[in-house]
Short mmCIF file of C-alpha atoms in Angstrom, two decimals:
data_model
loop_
_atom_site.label_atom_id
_atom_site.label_comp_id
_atom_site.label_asym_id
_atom_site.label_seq_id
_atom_site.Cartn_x
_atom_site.Cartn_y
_atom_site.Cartn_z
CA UNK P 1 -27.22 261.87 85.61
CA UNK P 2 -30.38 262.57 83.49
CA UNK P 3 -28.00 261.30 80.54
CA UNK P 4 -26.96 257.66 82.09
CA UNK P 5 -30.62 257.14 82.89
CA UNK P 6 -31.58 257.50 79.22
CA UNK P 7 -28.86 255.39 78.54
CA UNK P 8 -30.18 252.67 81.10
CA UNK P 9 -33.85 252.73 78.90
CA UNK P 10 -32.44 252.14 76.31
CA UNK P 11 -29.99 249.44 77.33
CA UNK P 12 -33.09 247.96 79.02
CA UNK P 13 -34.85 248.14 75.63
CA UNK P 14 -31.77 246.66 73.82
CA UNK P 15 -31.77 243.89 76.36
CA UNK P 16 -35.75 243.45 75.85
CA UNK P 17 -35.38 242.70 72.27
CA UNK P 18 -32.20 240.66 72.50
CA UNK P 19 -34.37 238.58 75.19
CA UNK P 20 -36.76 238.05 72.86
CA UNK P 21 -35.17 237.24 69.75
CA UNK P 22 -33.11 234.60 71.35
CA UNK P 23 -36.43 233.49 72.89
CA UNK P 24 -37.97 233.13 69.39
CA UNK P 25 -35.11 230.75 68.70
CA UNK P 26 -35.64 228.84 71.48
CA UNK P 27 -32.69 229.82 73.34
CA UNK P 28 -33.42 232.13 76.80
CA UNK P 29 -31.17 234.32 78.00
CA UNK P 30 -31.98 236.81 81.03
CA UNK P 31 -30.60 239.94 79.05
CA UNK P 32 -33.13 241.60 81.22
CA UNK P 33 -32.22 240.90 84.52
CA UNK P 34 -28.72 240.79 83.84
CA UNK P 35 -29.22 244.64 82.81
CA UNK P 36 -31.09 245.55 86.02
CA UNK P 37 -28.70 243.71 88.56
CA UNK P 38 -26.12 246.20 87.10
CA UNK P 39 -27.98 248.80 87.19
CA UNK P 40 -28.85 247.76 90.80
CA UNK P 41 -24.82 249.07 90.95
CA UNK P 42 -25.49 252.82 89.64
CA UNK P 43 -28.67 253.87 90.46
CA UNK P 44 -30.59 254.33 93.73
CA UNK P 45 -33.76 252.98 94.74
CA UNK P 46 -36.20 255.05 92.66
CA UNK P 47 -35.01 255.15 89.48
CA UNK P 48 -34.25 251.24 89.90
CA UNK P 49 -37.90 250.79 90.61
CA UNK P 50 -38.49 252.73 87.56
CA UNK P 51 -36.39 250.56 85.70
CA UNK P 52 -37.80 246.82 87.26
CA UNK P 53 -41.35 248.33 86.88
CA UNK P 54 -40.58 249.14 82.62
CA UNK P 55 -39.53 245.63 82.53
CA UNK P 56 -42.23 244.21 84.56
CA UNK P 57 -44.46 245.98 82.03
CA UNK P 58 -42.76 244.82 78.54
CA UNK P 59 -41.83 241.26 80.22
CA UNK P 60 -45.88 240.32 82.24
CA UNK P 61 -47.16 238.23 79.67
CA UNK P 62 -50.63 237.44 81.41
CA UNK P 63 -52.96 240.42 82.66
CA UNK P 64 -51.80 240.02 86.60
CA UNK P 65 -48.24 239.90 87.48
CA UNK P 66 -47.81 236.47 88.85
CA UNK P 67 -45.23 235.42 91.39
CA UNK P 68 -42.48 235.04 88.57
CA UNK P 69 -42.61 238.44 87.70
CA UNK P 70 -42.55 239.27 91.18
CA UNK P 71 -39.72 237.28 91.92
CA UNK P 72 -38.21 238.82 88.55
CA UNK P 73 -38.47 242.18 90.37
CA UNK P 74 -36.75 241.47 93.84
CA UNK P 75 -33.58 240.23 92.50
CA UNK P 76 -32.48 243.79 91.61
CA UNK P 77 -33.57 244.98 94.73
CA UNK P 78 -31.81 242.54 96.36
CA UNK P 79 -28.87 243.55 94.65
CA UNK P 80 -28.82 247.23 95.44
CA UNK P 81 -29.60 246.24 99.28
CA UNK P 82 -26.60 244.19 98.77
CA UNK P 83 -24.36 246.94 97.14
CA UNK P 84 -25.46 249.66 99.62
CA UNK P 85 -24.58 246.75 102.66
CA UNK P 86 -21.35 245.86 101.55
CA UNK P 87 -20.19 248.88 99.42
CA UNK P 88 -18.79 246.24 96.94
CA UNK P 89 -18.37 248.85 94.04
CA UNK P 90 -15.50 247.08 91.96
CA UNK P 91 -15.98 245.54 88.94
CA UNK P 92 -16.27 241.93 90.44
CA UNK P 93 -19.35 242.63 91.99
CA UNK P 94 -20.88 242.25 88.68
CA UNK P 95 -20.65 238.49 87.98
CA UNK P 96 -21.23 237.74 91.85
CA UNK P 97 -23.92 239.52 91.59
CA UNK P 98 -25.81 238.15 87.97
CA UNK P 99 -24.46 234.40 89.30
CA UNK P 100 -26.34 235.04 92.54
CA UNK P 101 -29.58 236.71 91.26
CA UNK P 102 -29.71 234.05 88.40
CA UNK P 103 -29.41 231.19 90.57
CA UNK P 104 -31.81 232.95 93.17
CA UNK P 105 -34.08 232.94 90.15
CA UNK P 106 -34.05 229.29 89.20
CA UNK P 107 -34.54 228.31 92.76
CA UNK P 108 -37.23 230.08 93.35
CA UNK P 109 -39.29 229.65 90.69
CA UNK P 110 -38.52 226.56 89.19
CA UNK P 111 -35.99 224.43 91.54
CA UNK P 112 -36.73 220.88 90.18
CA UNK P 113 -35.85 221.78 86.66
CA UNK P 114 -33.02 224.26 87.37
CA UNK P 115 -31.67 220.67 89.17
CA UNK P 116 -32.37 218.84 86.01
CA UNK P 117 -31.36 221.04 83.25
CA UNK P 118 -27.84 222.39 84.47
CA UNK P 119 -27.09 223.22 81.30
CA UNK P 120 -29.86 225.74 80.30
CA UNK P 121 -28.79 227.53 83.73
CA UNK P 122 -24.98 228.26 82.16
CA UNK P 123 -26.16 229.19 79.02
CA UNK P 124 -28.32 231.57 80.86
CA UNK P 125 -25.34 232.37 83.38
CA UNK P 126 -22.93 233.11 80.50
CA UNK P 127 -25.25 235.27 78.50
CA UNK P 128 -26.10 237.31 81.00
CA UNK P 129 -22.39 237.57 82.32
CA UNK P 130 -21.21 238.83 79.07
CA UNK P 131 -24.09 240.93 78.42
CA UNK P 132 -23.97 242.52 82.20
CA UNK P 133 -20.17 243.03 82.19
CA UNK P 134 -20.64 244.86 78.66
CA UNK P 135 -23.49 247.01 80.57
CA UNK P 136 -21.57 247.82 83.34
CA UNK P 137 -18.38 249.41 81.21
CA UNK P 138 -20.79 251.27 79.75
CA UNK P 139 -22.52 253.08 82.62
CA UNK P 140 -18.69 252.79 84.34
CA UNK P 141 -17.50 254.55 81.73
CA UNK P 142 -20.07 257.53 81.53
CA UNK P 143 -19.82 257.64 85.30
CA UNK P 144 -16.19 258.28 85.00
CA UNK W 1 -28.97 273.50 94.35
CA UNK W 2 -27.71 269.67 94.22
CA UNK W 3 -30.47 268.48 96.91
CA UNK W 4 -33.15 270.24 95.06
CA UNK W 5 -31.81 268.15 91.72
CA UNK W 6 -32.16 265.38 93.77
CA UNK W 7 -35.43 266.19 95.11
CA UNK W 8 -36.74 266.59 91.64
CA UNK W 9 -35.26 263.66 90.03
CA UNK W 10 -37.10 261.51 93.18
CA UNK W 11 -40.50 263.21 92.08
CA UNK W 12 -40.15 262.37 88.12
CA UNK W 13 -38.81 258.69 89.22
CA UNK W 14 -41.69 258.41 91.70
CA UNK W 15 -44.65 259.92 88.90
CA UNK W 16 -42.89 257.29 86.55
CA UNK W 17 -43.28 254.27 88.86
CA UNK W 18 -46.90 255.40 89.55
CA UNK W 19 -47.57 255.76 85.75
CA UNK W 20 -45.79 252.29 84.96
CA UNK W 21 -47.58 250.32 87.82
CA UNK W 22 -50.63 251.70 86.66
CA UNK W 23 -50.33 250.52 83.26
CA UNK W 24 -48.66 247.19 84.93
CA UNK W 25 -52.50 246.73 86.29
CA UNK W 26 -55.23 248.14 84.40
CA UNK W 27 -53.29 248.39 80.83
CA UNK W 28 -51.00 245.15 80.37
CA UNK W 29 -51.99 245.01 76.83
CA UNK W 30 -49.81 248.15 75.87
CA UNK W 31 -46.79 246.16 77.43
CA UNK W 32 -48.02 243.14 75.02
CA UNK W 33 -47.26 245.76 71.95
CA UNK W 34 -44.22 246.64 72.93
CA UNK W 35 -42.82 242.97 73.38
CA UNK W 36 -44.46 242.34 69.91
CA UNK W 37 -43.08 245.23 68.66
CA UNK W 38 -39.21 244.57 69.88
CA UNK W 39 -40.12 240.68 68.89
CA UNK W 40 -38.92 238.97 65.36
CA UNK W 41 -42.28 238.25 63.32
CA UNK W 42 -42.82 235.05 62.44
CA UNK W 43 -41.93 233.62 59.45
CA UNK W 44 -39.72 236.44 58.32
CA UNK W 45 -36.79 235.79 56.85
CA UNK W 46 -33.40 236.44 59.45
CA UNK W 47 -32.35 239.93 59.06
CA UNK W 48 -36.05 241.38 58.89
CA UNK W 49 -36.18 244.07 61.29
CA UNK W 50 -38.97 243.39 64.13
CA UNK W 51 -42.36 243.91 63.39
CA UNK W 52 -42.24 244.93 59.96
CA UNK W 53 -40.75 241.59 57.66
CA UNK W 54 -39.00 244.37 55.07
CA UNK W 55 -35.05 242.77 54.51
CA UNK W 56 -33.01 245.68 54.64
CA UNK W 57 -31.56 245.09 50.78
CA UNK W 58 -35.25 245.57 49.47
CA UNK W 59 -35.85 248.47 51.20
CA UNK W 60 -32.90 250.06 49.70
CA UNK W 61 -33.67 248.58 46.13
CA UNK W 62 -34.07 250.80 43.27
CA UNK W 63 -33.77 254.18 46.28
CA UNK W 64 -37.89 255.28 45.24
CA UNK W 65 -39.75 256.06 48.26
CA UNK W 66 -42.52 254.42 46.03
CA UNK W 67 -40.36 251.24 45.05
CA UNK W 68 -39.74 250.83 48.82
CA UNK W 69 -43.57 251.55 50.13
CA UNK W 70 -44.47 248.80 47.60
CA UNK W 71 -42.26 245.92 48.41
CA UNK W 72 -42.95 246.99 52.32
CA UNK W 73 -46.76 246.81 51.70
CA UNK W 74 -45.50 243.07 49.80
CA UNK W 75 -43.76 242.42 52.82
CA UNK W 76 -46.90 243.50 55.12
CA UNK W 77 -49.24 241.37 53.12
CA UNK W 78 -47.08 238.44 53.08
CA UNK W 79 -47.11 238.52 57.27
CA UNK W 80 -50.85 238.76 56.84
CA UNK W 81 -51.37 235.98 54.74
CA UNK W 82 -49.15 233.96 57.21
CA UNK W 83 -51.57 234.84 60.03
CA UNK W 84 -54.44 234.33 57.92
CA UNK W 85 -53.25 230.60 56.67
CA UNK W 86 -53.05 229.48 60.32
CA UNK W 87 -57.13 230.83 60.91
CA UNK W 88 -59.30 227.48 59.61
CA UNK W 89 -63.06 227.65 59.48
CA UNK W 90 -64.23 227.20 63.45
CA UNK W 91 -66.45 224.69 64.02
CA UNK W 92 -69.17 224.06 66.67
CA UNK W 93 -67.91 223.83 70.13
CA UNK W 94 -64.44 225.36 69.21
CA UNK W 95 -63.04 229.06 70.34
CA UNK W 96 -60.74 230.86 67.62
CA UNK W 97 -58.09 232.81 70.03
CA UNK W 98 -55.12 234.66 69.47
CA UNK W 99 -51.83 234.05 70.78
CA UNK W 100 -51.02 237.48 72.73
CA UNK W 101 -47.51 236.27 74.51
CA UNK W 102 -45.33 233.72 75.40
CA UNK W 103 -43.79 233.04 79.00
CA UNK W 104 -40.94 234.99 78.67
CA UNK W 105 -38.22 232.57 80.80
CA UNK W 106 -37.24 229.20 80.30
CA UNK W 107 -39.16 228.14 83.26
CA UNK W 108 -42.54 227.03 81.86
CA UNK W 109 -43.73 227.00 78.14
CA UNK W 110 -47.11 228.68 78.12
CA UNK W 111 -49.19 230.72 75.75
CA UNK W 112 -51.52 233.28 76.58
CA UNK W 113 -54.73 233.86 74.49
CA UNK W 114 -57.32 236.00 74.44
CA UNK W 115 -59.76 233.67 74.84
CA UNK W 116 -61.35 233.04 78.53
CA UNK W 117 -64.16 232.45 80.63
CA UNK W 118 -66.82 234.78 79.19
CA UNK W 119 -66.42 232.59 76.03
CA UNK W 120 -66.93 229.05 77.45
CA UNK W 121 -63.47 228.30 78.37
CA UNK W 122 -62.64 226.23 81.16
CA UNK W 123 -59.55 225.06 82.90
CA UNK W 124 -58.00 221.63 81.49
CA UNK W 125 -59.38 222.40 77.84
CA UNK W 126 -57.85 221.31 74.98
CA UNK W 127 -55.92 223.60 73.11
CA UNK W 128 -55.46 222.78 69.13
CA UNK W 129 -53.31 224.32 66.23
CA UNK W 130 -53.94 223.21 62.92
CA UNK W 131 -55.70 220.08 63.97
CA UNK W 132 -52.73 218.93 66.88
CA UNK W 133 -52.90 218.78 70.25
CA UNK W 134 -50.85 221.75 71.19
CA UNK W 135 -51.71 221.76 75.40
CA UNK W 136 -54.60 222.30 77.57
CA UNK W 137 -55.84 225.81 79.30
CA UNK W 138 -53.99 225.79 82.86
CA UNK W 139 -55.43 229.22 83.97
CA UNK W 140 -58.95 230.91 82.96
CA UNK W 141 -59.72 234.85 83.16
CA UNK W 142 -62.35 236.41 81.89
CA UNK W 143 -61.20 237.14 78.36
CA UNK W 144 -58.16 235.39 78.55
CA UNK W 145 -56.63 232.12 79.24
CA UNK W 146 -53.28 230.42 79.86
CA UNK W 147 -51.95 227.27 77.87
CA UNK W 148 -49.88 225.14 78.51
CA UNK W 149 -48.19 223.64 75.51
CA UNK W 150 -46.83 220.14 75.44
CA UNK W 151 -43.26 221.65 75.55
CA UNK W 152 -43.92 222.50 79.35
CA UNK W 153 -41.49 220.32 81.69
CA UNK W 154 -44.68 219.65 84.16
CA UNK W 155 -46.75 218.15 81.29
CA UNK W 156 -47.78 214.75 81.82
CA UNK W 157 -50.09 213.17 79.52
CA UNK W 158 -51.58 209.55 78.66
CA UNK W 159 -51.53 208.93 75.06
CA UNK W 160 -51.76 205.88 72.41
CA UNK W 161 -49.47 205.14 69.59
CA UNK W 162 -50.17 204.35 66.13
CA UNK W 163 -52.98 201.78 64.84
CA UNK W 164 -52.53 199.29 68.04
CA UNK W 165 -53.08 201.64 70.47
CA UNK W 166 -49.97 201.37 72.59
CA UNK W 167 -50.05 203.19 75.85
CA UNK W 168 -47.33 205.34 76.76
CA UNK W 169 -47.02 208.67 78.73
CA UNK W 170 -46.33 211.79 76.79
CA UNK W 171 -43.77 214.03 78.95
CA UNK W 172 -43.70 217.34 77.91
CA UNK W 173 -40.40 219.43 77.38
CA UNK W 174 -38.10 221.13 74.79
CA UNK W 175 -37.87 217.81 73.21
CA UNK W 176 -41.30 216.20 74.54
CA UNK W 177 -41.25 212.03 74.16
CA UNK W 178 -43.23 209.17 75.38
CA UNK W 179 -42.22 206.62 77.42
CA UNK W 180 -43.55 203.76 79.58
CA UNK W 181 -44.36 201.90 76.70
CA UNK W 182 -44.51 198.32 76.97
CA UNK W 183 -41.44 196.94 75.46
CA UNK W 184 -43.91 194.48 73.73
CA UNK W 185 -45.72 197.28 72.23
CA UNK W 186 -45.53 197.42 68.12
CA UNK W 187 -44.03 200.82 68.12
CA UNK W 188 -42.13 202.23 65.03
CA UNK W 189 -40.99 205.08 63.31
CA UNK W 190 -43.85 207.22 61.75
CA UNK W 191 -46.83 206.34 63.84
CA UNK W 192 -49.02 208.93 64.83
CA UNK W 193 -48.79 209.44 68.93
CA UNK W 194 -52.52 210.92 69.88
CA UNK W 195 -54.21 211.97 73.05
CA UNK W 196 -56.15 209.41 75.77
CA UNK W 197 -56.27 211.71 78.66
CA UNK W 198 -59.44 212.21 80.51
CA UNK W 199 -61.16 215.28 79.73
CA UNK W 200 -59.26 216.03 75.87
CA UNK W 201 -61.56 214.59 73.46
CA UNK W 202 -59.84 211.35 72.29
CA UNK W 203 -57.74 210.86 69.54
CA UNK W 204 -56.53 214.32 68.91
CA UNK W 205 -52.90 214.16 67.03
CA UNK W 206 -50.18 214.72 68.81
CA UNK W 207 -47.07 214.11 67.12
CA UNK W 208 -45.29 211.64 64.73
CA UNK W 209 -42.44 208.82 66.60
CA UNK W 210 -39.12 209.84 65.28
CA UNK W 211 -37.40 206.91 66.78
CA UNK W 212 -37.66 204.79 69.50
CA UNK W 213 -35.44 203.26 72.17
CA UNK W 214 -35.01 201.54 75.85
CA UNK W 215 -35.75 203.57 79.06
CA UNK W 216 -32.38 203.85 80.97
CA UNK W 217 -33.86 201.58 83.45
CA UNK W 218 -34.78 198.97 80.57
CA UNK W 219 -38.31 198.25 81.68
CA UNK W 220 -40.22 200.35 78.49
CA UNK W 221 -39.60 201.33 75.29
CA UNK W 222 -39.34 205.45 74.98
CA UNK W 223 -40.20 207.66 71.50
CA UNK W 224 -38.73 210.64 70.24
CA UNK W 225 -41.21 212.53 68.34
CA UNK W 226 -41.72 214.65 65.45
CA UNK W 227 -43.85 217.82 65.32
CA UNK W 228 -44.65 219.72 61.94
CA UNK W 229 -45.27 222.52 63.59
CA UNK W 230 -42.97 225.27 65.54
CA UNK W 231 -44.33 226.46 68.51
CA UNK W 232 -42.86 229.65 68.35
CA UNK W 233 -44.51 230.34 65.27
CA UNK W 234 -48.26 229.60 66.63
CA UNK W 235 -50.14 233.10 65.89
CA UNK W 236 -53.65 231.74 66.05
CA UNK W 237 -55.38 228.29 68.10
CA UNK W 238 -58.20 226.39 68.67
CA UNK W 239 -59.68 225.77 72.53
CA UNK W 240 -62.25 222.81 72.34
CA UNK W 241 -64.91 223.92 74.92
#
């Protein structure tokens, strides 16, 4: 237990810095939420809050959390409400459940240009399918 | 035994949510050197790790811990000197700031200085790196302030094209261009695009016209531009009070 949440701090780091780096190249990628919407399938509600509230910290770029970042932070919640309702546990849960957060995401915080740049929505989709499903085996894995 | 585990692991998750939104709050800057820290510096070379511009090969060259210290000190120096090339002399009625994040999503394209109220800044001011328009302030704190750069979707601006003054409207984005120019308009590769909004001082430079071309509608010509400049790169501005 105490082992897979180490492992989740560090994935989230590892998904900090990969968000960045493909920021820096112009190219943005939700590593970050794609990582806590998995997690949303392994933890429960406290140590997901601990998890949302690291990335709230490394992610807030201004000195108040605006309502990005709060959006940002529901999505996992959302998630794990949505795991515990439907006990979806299997594996497909996973890219219903980055798909729906993402797109949640975009319509919440920026609809008109998630309408006119569909393509910077499946780069972002795709990214953060292959980065979530490669989280999930790993926490899968060490749950097994 | 098990529901005690539980009940403990509840108190260290609940002590490390206080902690965190705590330092969410009253301490965002320590988040800010983290980001930086897991962030690529700018201007290294690719393969630098983050934060330190040392390429792994000279680190390992000649295997001296004194050798290595050296070229990382180089290395160190080198970032410095990239910082310190973008810092020009200030001038009356200009505010030096210091580019403390970026807006993390692909949402918006903002900067955030440190740079606010408490130093004369206001919202709607120009924002200037290395003589360019860059964006104006959108939000004001009281030591900090938010920009909006001229690769924001929402940015609209009025500007004027090369030595006749054509009028077109800058719309801001990844690739930022101006259109509703008059198809009349002498427009051509090369001329400077600068700013004619009200409450930017005039005449700031924006950007160079890469090409030009029809509107889909065919009523104005529309610009590409150049910028010699990347954005991602901007360490240090200007904010024209």
């Amino acid at each position: 237990m105490r082992l897979r949440f180490i492992l989740a701090i560090l994935i989230l780091l590892l998904a900090c810095a990969l968000q960045f780096w493909f920021a820096s190249a112009n190219v943005f990628i939700n590593f970050i939420l794609a990582a806590l919407i998995v997690f949303a399938l392994f933890f429960d509600i406290w140590e997901l809050l601990v998890f949302i509230l690291f990335a709230v910290f490394v992610v807030n770029w201004a000195p108040v959390p605006s309502i990005d970042i709060f959006v940002f932070g529901i999505i996992p919640i959302a998630a794990l409400v949505f795991h515990n309702v439907s006990a979806w546990t299997s594996w497909t849960a996973v890219p219903v459940a980055i798909i729906c957060g993402f797109l949640l995401l975009y319509l919440a915080i920026a609809p008109a240009a998630f309408l006119a740049n569909w393509e910077l929505f499946l780069v972002d989709v795709f990214g953060g399918l292959v980065f979530g499903g490669l989280v999930f085996l790993t926490l899968d894995r060490l749950k097994g | 035994m098990g529901r005690q585990r539980i009940s403990n692991n509840h108190w260290i998750s609940g002590a490390l949510i206080v902690i965190l939104a705590l330092l969410i709050f009253f301490a965002p800057s320590y988040g800010w050197k983290i980001r930086a820290w897991l962030s690529p510096s700018p201007g290294c070379p690719s393969g630098s790790s983050a934060g330190t511009c040392v390429s792994p090969s000279s680190s390992q060259a000649d295997g001296q811990s004194l050798a290595a210290e050296n070229d990382a000190l180089k290395a160190q120096l080198a970032q410095l000197q990239v910082v310190a090339s973008q810092l020009p002399t200030s001038t009356a009625g200009e505010v030096r700031a210091m580019v403390y994040s970026r807006y993390p999503m692909n949402f918006r394209n903002e900067l955030f200085v440190n740079a606010g109220a408490n130093d004369g800044i206001g919202p709607g001011a120009a924002v200037v790196f290395q003589g360019m328009l860059i964006g104006q302030v959108r939000a004001v704190f009281p030591d900090q302030a938010v920009v909006q750069t001229i690769f924001d979707d929402t940015l609209k601006m009025p500007v004027r094209i090369g030595a006749a003054g054509a009028d077109g409207l800058l719309q801001g984005g990844s690739y930022p261009f101006v259109g509703s120019i008059a198809n009349a308009a002498p427009v051509a590769p090369g001329a400077i695009v600068y700013s004619a909004a009200p409450g930017i001082p005039y005449a700031l430079p924006i950007a160079t016209v890469a090409a030009t071309s029809t509107s889909p509608d065919s009523l104005f010509q529309q610009a590409s531009l150049d910028f010699p400049y990347d954005v991602n790169n901007i360490q240090t501005v200007f904010i024209i009070k």
